[in-house]
CSV table of C-alpha atoms in Angstrom, one decimal:
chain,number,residue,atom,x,y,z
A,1479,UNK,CA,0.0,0.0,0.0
A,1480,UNK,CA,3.2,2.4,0.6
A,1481,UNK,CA,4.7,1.8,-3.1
A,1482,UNK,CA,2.3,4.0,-4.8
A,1483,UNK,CA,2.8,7.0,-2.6
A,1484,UNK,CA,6.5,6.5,-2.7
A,1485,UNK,CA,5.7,6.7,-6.9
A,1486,UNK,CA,3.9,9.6,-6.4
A,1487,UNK,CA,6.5,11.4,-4.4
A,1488,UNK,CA,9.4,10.4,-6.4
A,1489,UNK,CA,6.9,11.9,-9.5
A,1490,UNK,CA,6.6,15.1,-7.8
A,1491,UNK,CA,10.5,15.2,-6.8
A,1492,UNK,CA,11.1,14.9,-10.6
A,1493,UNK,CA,8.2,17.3,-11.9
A,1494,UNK,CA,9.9,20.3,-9.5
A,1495,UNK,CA,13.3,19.3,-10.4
A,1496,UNK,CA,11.8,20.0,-13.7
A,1497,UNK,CA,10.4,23.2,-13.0
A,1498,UNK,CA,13.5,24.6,-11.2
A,1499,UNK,CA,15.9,23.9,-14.6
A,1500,UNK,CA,13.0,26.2,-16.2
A,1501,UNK,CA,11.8,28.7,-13.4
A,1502,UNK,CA,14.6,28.5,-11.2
A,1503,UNK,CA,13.7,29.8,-7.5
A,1504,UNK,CA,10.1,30.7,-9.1
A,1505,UNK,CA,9.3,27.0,-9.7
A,1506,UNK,CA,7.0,27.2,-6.5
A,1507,UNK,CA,4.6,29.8,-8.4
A,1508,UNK,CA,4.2,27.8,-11.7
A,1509,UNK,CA,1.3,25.9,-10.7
A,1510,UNK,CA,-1.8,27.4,-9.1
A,1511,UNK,CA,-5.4,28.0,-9.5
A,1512,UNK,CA,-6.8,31.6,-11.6
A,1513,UNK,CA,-8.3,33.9,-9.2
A,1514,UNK,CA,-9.7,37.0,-9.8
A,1515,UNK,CA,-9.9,40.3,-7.4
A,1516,UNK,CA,-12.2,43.1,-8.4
A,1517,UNK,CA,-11.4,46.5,-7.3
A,1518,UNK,CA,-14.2,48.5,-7.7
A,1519,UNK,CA,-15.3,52.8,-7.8
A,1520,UNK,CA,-17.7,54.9,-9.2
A,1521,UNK,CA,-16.4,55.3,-12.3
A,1522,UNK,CA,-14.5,52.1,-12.9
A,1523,UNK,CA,-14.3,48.2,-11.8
A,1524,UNK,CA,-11.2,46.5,-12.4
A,1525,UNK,CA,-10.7,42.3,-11.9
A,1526,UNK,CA,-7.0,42.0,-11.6
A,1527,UNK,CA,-5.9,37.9,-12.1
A,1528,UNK,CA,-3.2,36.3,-9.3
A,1529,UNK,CA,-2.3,34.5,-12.4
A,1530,UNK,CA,0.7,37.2,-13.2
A,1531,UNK,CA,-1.0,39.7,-10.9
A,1532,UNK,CA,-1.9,42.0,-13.3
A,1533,UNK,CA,-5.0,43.4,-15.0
A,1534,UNK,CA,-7.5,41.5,-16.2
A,1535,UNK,CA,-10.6,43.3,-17.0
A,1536,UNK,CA,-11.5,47.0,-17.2
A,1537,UNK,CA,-14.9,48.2,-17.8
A,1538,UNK,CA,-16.1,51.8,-17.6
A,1539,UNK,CA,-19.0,53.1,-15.6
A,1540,UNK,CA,-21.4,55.7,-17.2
A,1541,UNK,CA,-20.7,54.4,-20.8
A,1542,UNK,CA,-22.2,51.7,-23.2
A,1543,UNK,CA,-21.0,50.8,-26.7
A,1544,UNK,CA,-23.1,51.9,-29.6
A,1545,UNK,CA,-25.0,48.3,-28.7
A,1546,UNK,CA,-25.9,49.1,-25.4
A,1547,UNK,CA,-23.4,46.8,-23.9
A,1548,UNK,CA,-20.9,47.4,-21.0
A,1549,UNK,CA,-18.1,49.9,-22.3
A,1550,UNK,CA,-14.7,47.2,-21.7
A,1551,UNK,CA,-11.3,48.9,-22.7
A,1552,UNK,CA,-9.5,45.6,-21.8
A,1553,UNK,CA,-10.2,42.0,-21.8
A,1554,UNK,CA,-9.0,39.0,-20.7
A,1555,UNK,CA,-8.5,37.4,-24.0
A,1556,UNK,CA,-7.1,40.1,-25.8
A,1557,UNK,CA,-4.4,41.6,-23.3
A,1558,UNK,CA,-1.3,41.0,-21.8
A,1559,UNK,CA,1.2,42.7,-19.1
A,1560,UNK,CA,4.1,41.3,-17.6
A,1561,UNK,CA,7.9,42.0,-16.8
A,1562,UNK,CA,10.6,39.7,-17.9
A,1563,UNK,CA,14.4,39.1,-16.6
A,1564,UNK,CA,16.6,36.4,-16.6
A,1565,UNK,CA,17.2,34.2,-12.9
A,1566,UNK,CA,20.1,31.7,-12.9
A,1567,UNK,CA,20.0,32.3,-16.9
A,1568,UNK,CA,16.8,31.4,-17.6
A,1569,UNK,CA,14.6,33.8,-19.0
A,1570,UNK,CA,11.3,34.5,-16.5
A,1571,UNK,CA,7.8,35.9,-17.4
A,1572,UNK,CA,5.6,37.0,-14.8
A,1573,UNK,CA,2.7,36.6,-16.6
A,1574,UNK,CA,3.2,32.7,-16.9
A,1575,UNK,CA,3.1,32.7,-12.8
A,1576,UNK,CA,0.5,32.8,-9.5
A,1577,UNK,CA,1.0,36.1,-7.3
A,1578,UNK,CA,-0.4,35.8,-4.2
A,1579,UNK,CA,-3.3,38.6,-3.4
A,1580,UNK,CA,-3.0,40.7,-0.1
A,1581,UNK,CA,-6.6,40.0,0.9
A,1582,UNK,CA,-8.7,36.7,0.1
A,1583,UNK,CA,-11.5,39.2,-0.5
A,1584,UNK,CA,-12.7,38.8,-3.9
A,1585,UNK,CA,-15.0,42.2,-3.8
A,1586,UNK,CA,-13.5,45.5,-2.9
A,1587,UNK,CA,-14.7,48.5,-3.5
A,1588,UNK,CA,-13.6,52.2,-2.7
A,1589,UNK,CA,-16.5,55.2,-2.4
A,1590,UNK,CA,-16.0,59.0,-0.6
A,1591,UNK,CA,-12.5,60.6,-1.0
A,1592,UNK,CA,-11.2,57.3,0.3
A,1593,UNK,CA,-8.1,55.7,-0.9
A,1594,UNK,CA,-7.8,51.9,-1.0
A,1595,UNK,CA,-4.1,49.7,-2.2
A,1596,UNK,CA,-4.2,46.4,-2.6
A,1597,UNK,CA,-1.3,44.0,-3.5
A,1598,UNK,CA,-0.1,40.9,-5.3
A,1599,UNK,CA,3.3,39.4,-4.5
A,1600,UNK,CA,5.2,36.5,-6.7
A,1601,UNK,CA,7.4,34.9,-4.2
A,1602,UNK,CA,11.0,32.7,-4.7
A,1603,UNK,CA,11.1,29.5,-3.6
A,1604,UNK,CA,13.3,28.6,-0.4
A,1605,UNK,CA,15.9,25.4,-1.1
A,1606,UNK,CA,12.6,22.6,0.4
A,1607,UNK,CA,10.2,24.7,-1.8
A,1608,UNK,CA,8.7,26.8,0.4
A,1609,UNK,CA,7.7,30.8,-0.1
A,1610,UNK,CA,10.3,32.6,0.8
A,1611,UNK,CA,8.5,35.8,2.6
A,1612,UNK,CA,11.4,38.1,2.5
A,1613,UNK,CA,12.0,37.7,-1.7
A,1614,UNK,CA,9.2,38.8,-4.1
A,1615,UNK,CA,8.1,41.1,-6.4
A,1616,UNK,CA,5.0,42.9,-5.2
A,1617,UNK,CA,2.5,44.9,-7.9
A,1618,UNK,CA,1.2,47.2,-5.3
A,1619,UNK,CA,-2.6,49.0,-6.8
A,1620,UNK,CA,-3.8,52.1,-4.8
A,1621,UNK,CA,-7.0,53.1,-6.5
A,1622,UNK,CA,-8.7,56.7,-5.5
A,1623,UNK,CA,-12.7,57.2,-5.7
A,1624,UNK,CA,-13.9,59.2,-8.8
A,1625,UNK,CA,-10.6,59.4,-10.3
A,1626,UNK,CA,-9.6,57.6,-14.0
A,1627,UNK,CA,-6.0,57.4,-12.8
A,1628,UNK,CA,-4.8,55.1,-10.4
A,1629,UNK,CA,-1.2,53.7,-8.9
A,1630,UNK,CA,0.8,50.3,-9.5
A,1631,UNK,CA,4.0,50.5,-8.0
A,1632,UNK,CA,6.1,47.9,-8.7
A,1633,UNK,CA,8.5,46.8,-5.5
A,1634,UNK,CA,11.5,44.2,-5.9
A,1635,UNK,CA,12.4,43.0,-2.3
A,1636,UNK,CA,15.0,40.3,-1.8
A,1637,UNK,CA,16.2,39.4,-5.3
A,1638,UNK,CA,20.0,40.1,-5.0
A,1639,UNK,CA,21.3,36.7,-5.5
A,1640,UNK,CA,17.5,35.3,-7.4
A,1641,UNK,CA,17.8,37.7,-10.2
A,1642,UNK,CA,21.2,37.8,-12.7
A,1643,UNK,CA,24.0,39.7,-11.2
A,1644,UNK,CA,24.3,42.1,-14.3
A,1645,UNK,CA,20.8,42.6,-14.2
A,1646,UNK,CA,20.6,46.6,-14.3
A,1647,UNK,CA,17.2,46.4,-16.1
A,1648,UNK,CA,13.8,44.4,-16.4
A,1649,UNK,CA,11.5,44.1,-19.1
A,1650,UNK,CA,7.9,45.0,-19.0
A,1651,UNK,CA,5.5,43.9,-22.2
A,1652,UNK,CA,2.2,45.8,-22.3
A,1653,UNK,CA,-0.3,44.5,-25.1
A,1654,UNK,CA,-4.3,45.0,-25.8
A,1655,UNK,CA,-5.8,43.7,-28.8
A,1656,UNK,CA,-8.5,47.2,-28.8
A,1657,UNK,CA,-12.2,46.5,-28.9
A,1658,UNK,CA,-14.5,48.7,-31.5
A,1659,UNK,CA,-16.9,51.1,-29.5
A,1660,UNK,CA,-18.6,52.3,-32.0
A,1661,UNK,CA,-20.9,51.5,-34.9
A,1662,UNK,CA,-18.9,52.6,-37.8
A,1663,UNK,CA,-15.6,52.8,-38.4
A,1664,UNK,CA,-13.3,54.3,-40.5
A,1665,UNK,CA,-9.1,54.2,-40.8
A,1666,UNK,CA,-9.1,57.7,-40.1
A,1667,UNK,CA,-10.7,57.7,-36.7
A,1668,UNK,CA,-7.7,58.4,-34.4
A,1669,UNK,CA,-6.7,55.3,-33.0
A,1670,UNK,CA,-3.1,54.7,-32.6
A,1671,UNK,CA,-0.3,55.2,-29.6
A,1672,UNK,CA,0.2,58.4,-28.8
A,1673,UNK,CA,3.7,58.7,-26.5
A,1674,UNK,CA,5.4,61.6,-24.8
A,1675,UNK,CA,8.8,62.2,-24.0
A,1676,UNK,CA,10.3,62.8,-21.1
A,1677,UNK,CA,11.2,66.4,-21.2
A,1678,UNK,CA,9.6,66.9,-24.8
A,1679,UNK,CA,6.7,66.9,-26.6
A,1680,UNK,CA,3.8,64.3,-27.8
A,1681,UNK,CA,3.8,62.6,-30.4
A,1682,UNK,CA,2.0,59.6,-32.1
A,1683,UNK,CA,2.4,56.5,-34.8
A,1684,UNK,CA,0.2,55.9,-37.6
A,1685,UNK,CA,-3.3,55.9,-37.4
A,1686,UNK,CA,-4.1,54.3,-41.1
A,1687,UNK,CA,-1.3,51.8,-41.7
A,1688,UNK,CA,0.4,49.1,-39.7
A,1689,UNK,CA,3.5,51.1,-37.5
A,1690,UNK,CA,6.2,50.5,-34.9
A,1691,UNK,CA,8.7,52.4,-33.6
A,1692,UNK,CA,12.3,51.8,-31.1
A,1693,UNK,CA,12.7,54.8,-29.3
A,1694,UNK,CA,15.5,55.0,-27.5
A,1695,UNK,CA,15.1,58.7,-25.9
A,1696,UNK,CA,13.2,58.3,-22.4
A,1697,UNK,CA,9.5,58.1,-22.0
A,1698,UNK,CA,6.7,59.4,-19.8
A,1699,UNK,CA,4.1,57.9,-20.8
A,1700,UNK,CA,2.3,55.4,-23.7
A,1701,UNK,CA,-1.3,55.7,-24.5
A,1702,UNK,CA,-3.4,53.2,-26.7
A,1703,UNK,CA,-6.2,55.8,-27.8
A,1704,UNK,CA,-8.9,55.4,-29.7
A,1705,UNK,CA,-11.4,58.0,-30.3
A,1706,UNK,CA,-13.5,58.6,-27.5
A,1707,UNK,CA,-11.1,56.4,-24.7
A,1708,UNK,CA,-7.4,56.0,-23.9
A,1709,UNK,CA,-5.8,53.3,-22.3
A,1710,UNK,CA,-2.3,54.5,-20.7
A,1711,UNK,CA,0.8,53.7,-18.9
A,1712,UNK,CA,2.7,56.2,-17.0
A,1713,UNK,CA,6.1,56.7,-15.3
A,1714,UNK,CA,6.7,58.7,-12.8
A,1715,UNK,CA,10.4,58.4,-13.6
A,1716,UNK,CA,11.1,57.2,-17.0
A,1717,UNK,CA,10.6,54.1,-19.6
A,1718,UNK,CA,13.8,53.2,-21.2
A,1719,UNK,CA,14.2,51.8,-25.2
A,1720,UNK,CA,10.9,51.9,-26.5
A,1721,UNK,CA,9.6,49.3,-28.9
A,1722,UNK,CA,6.0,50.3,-29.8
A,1723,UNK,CA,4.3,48.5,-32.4
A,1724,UNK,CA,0.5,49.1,-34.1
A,1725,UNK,CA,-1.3,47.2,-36.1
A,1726,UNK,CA,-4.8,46.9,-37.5
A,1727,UNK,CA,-6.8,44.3,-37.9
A,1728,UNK,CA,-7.8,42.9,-41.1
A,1729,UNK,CA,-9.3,39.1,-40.1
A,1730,UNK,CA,-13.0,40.7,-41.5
A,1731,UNK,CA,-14.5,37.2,-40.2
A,1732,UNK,CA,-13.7,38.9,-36.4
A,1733,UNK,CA,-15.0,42.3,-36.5
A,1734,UNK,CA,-14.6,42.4,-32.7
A,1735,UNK,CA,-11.5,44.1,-32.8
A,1736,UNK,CA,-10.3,47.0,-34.2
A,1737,UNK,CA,-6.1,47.0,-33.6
A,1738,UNK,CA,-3.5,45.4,-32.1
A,1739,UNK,CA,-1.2,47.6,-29.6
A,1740,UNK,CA,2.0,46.6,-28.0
A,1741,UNK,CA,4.1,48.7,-26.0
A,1742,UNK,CA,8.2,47.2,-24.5
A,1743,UNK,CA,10.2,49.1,-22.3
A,1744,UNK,CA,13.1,48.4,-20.1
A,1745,UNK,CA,12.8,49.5,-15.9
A,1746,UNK,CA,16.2,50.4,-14.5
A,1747,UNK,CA,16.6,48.2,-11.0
A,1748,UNK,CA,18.6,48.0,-8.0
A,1749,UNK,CA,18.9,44.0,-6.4
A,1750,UNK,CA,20.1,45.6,-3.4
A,1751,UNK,CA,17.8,45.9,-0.9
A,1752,UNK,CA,14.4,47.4,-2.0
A,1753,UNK,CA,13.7,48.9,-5.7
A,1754,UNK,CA,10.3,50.5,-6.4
A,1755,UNK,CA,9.1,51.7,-9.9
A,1756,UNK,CA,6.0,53.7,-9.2
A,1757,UNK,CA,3.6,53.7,-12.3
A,1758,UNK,CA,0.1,54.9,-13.1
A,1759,UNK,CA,-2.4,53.7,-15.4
A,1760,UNK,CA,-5.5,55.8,-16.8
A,1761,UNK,CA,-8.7,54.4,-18.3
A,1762,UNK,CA,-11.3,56.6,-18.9
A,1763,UNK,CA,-12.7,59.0,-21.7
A,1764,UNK,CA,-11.0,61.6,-24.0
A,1765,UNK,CA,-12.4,64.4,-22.5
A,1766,UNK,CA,-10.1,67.8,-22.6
A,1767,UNK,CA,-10.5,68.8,-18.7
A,1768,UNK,CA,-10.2,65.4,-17.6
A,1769,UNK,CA,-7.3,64.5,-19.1
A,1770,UNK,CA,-5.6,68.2,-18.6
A,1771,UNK,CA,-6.6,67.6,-14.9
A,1772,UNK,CA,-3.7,65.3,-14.4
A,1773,UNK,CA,-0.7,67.9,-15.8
A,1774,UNK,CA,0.6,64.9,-17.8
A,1775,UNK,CA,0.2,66.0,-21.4
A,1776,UNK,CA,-2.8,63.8,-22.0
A,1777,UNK,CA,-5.2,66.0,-23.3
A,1778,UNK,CA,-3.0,66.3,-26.2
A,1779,UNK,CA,-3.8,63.1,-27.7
A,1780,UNK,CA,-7.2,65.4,-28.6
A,1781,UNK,CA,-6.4,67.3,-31.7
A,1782,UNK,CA,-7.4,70.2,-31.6
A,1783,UNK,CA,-5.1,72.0,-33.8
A,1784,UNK,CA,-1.9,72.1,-31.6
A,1785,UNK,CA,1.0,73.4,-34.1
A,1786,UNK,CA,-0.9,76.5,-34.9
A,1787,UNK,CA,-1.7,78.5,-31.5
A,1788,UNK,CA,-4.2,80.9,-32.7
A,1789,UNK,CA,-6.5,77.4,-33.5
A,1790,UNK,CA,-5.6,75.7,-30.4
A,1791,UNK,CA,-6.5,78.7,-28.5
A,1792,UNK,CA,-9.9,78.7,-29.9
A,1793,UNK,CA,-11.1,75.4,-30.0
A,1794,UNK,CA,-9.7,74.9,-26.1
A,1795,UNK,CA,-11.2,77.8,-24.7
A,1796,UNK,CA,-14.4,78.7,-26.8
A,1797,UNK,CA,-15.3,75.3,-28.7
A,1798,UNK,CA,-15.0,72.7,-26.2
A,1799,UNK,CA,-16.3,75.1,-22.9
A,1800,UNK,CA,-19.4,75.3,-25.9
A,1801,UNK,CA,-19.6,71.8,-26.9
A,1802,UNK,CA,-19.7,70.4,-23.0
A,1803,UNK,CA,-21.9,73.2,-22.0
A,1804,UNK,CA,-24.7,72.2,-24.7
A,1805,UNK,CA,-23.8,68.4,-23.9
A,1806,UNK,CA,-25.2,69.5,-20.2
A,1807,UNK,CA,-28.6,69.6,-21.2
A,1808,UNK,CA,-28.5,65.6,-22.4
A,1809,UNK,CA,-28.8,65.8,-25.9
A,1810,UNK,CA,-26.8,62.7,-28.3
A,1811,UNK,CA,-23.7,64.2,-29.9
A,1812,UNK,CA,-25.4,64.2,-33.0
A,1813,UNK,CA,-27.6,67.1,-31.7
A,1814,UNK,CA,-24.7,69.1,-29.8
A,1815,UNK,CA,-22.6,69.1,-32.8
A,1816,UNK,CA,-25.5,70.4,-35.2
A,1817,UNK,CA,-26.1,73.3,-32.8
A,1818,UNK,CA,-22.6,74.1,-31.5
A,1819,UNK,CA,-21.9,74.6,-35.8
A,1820,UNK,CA,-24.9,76.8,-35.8
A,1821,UNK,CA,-23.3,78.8,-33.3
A,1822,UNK,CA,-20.4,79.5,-34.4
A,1823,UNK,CA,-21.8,80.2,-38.1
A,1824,UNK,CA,-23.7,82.8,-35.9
A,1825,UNK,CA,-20.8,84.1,-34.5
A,1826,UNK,CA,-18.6,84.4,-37.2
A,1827,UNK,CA,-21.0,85.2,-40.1
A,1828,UNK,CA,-23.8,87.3,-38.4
């Protein structure tokens, strides 16, 4: 009766010696079982995934797509985020591995001015296979009520020794297949990756052909926009070598998507002691005030004519303060766009 157990341990035994000549000291976090957190406010819910700890699901409150359905800027099936580095020479994805959550809540939600954080750490594996508490990576999220923007900072404790010595830099691969939002669509309708430079100004790829660009100048921030939303990772430091890549979709048997967005960078890193990258994300709408809320350069995704001042000027501080004031009184865009061009015909040919 004790020979099959003894199989079954010498089984295992083998299976993580396995996993260590893949994974190394994360050979512990290979197997697991999908869970999914939502973090929850007025304006967004989030379900982050402790399988690679990272962002699952975003749907925005207050919006529907032009078929009344829940307005989703990511989805599981069609995005990916993870960092990458090499451990005893073998290359490691976070994204292939189980984080474990802070909470075993499933449901948390944040209302008021209240703040809430909530973390995911991947653990290393001590020499009998156990977590080794002091030696993780830890996505930290602190979301904010009624805010767009929220925090993931990213906190390496332990690692000297677990990651390569002449490690000075991790990768971290952002990538969203982008849903369509809207009934009709057109090559000219402004979707692309719009990127700003550290210390200079905004620019963007193509928005009709396939595009992709290595930067090697730093970076503040990447957005995957689309017409009415953005979908955007920030630094509060810098991203390092840039490789951003669009591409549309042209499968017209899927007409689910509208393009593929990918975004690499490299993360400078210190394996002594504690290292913390503090990031941002923003979901939410293309909206000129809300985006120029956040002193980031957002709102310049929105073109309103930005190489010629006298335009910009106008459109910033006449036609949008118009265009939002008649959208107070609930009409469709349709309507608001009909009468804010009656207005200024009124204006400028009385």
């Amino acid at each position: 009766l004790q020979q099959p157990a003894e199989e079954v341990m010498v089984s295992t035994d083998e299976n993580l010696d396995q996993l260590r000549e893949k994974y190394a000291q994360f050979a512990g976090s290979v197997n697991g079982e999908e869970n999914i957190t939502v973090l929850e406010t007025d304006l967004i819910r989030i379900e982050l995934t402790n399988k690679g700890g990272h962002i699952k699901t975003v749907e925005l409150k207050g919006y529907q797509t032009y078929d009344s359905l829940p307005l989703i800027l990511l989805e599981p099936e069609s995005s990916r985020f993870g960092l990458t580095f090499f451990s005893k020479n073998r290359l490691i994805n976070t994204e292939d591995l189980y984080f474990s959550p802070s909470t075993s809540e499933t449901n948390l939600t944040v209302s008021g001015d209240n703040t809430m954080s909530f973390s995911m750490r991947l653990y290393t594996d001590l020499p009998d296979g156990e977590k080794n508490l002091n030696s993780y990576i830890e996505y930290l999220y602190t979301i904010t009520c009624n805010n767009y923007l929220f925090d993931l900072t990213i906190n390496l404790e332990g690692l000297d020794g677990v990651m390569s010595s002449n490690n000075n830099y991790m990768g971290l691969n952002w990538f969203a297949d982008l849903r369509k939002q809207e009934l009709v669509q057109d090559q000219w309708n402004g979707s692309t990756i719009y990127y700003k430079y550290l210390s200079d100004d905004v620019e963007y790829m193509s928005e009709t052909e396939d595009d992709d660009e290595q930067i090697s100048t730093k970076l503040k921030w990447v957005s995957f926009k689309q017409r009415f939303f953005s979908s955007a990772i920030i630094a509060k430091d810098a991203f390092d070598n840039g490789k951003l890549t669009v591409i549309e979709k042209k499968d017209h048997g899927n007409d689910r998507y509208l393009k593929t967005m990918s975004a690499e960078f490299e993360l400078p890193i210190q394996l002594q002691g504690t290292t913390s990258i503090p990031l941002s994300f923003y979901f939410g709408p293309n909206k000129f005030y809300t985006l120029k809320a956040y002193d980031l350069d957002l709102e310049r995704q929105i073109p309103i004519g930005w190489g010629f001042f006298l335009l910009a000027w106008i459109n910033e501080y006449i036609v949008i303060p118009t265009f939002n004031w008649l959208g107070g009184y609930g009409w469709n865009y349709g309507i608001v766009i009909l009468m804010l061009t009656l207005l200024l015909k009124l204006i400028l040919f009385p």
